[in-house]
Amino acid sequence: MKTPIPHDIPLPLPAAEGFLKILLVVSFIAHILFVNLMVGGSLFTLYYQWKAKQKKLYDDLAQFIAQTITVNKSMAVVLGVAPLLLINVLYTVWFYSSNALTGIAWILVIPLVAIAFLLTYLHKYTWEKWRNQRTLHMSIMGVAVLIFLFIPLIFLANVNLMLFPDRWSEAKGFFSTLLIGNVFPRYFHFLAASIAVTALFLVWMLKTKWTASYKTLLDQRVTLAREFYKIALGISLAQFFFGPLLLFTLPKVGLSGSLYLAIGCGVFFAAFAMHLMAKEIKTLTDTQFAQRILPISILMTLTVLFMASGRHLYRENALASHKEAVRQKTEAYQAKVKEAQLAASEIEALAGGGNRGQKLFQSCAGCHAKDTRLVGPPLTEIAKIYEGNPAGIVAWAKAPGKKRADYPQMPPMTLPDEDLKAIAEYMLGSH
Amino acid sequence: MDFPLFHLDFLGNRLLIALIATLHVVISHSLAVGGMALVAMMERKGLRDSSWDQIAKKTLFVFFVVTTTVGAMTGVGIWFSASLVNPTAIASLIRVFFWAWFVEWLVFVTEVVMILYYYLTWDKWTGDRKRAHVQLGFNLALFSWITMVIIVAILAFMMDPGSWHQSKNLLSGFLNPIYLPQLAFRTPLAMVMAGGAAYWVLCFVKVDDELRSKATAFIGKWILGWLPFLLLGSWIYYQVIPEAMKAHMGVAITTQEYISWYKSTLYTIFGAVGSVAVIALSAITFKKLPKLVMILPFIFLIGLMGMFERSREFIRKPFAIGGYLYANGIRKDDYPLLQKEGILAHAPYVSIREITPENTITAGRELFTLTCTRCHTVTGVNSVTDRFKVMYGAEKWEPQKISDYIAVMHQARTFMPPFPGNEKERFALATYITSLQNNPEKLEGVQSHGLEFNAKDESKVPASVQEVNQ
């Protein structure tokens, strides 16, 4: 380990750790599904709007997909809160450390995504109005797409960096963290998944009543669905490159047999789903429209479930030794904390007696010295003003005014009256 | 102390979180909690007089777009910024309030689905289904309010944890003494603010004159109807703020520099609330308001709310979690140990463990990062140099004087936590601060310069741990 071991928060987890981890994996899948649809949807919208020059149909298609982005993005954000909460509570030390190490980029997520969201609304609601300013209209979505493509890098940098505490010392700003672990293979795997998931989503949308008002799309839905299936299948094939790339670039520290098993199961279901996609491409007709979309979605969900579990297993393995070290260190530290508390309370009990006013005066000594000016005037001066009038000092201390132009105003003291009186008597009697 | 510390020396960490949180609170109160209730009311009026429908829908459109973009993201932004600004505080809160937040999340998901549904079905659920659509609007308003019911418990807990200190469980934390009074204050505030926000929409949308005057009068009635509850709520809330916190109210509202303006600021607040009432009353009477006047209530109310949130954040000091965690991110329980053995002995990410005459200033800088930067900067907002300039003026600063002051500072400035380190560390910190008088150098956070630590601390992993992974 190159970096020192920190302490954990000494409060218990709100539920059994295993249960929280299952919640994390499941809620994360729900979140990432809508993120995929949001990112993929914006890419598809831009692509088809660009192609609309050749064919009017693609303009309708782009507009239809744009309608889905603004809904999916709201779901993506709200469903992201649960996994965020869970990762915060389960991996407090590791997640918050990587947040801080990538701090500027981490906080920029907020304004950037808010801007991208506003742009998607602007793009959606100016479709008819800016029909003649195609470049302007497309570039609005273009900027949103750029933001949507950048943000995943920030999240990936964080969930990646948190796994390798021994390399935290290499982090010098966000961009340097992109080189730790395997951020980019993860990124390409994610982008490819976004496109494939969105393509399948669009096939499903063509089947539902949501497309009812889009006559031109319905007329062409077999051609369109075939195109989407081809994209989904092609990208899934590409994942056979990105997937192994991700796996083999993972730092060794978290690799285990169970990880390979989980990934293997995921690949199995994905291959099965791809087989069904290929069948669909061959047999798709308007009367038997997208009949296998449900089994394909179920198989893909299983794939994602296994992949996400594999990812969780890797995280657990990679952090195991550091976690244990943190646990031991926290325990030892808390024992010391208790010991010191006990000792302090004993000292306090012994410290009775002595001049009470003198002791309490310590609260004032930061600003008032015997015969020199510190922040406020010296005691010699105060004693002259309040000679024989300790109550005057008490009254002043509780609600000070401002008498001297070259001194800052004194803050009001909140000690009980009898303490203030003891202090005042000490102040007047000590000369 | 246990986390790498993010720091913004220009803006200040406090202001970062304040900007994001204030924006979120303004949007969530006025456009979601109050806004949805107001829109549903307007839509209901449309059942009898269909002209209302267009203004209701236009208002909803604006509220919908703003809440689902800036509103949603600043909500997440509070989590993001809290993890950077005070990781120990937010981590502790999550451990205690996990299930409250989880339930809130479920309500929140419902709220988002409902607002999407509500907006997207506006033109589809017509005729017989219109009544159901109005009902959907009221249900949405209820769910928005429930999210507030839950989150206010947590905010109130941060001010006064009540009996949680003994039992340390969720329920006792939830039922803290400030909870219901704060809810009694925030609910009518949200409603009144919604009226202010609706006036803004009315200023900028195109509607015919007749509808405009009807809407002007109705929003006026809405505001005036809720104002007494707002006054009552603030009075109830003020009653339960602990005495020690009230003592900070002056500085909280006006800042240290302007404390002498406290009284006049209070008059301004009453003046602002009064003028909102007058504007609402004239809207009802004349059924017409100049645009310039129409935008005023929302501005006044945002100002009022900003002041309220600032004082709420401020008066809970010196704590981040009352009686448990100080604003500097260090637990009260840890103090005896740290004041005896030193923070530098226990903080993981410091380069200096032993203070020597040669490394005093560097040690002081590390101590400044550990104990001061959650609230103070070196050169920016609320900078430590400004604070000491106020006290010592142009006079030459002296480490011993400053060190003596820091030792008792929390008794004079009761919103400051006590210094958590030992005497040697206090002197090193004072030496660093002294060095800033003529040479204020920007302090960088871990997000730019990376982690600093002592070479001796490397590979300090116990042998027993090394094997866990095998």
Tab-separated table of N, CA, C and O in Angstrom, chain A residues 24 69 112 174 181 199 206 215:
chain	number	residue	atom	x	y	z
A	24	LEU	N	-27.994	-2.187	-3.775
A	24	LEU	CA	-27.112	-1.364	-4.603
A	24	LEU	C	-27.069	-1.891	-6.033
A	24	LEU	O	-27.265	-1.139	-6.992
A	69	ILE	N	-36.221	11.207	-24.830
A	69	ILE	CA	-35.038	11.585	-24.033
A	69	ILE	C	-35.444	12.333	-22.779
A	69	ILE	O	-34.970	12.051	-21.681
A	112	LEU	N	-23.307	20.958	-15.635
A	112	LEU	CA	-23.242	20.446	-17.009
A	112	LEU	C	-24.492	19.649	-17.362
A	112	LEU	O	-25.089	19.847	-18.423
A	174	PHE	N	-8.564	15.655	-11.930
A	174	PHE	CA	-9.440	14.693	-12.600
A	174	PHE	C	-8.764	13.959	-13.756
A	174	PHE	O	-8.837	12.738	-13.859
A	181	GLY	N	-6.207	2.486	-13.326
A	181	GLY	CA	-7.158	1.413	-13.595
A	181	GLY	C	-7.479	1.349	-15.080
A	181	GLY	O	-6.615	1.584	-15.916
A	199	ALA	N	-31.474	0.836	-29.114
A	199	ALA	CA	-32.001	0.253	-30.349
A	199	ALA	C	-33.129	-0.724	-30.017
A	199	ALA	O	-34.205	-0.694	-30.644
A	206	LEU	N	-41.938	0.902	-31.078
A	206	LEU	CA	-42.704	0.801	-32.330
A	206	LEU	C	-43.884	-0.146	-32.179
A	206	LEU	O	-44.829	-0.119	-32.946
A	215	LYS	N	-47.865	8.386	-37.738
A	215	LYS	CA	-48.319	7.555	-38.861
A	215	LYS	C	-47.165	7.087	-39.754
A	215	LYS	O	-47.061	5.908	-40.078
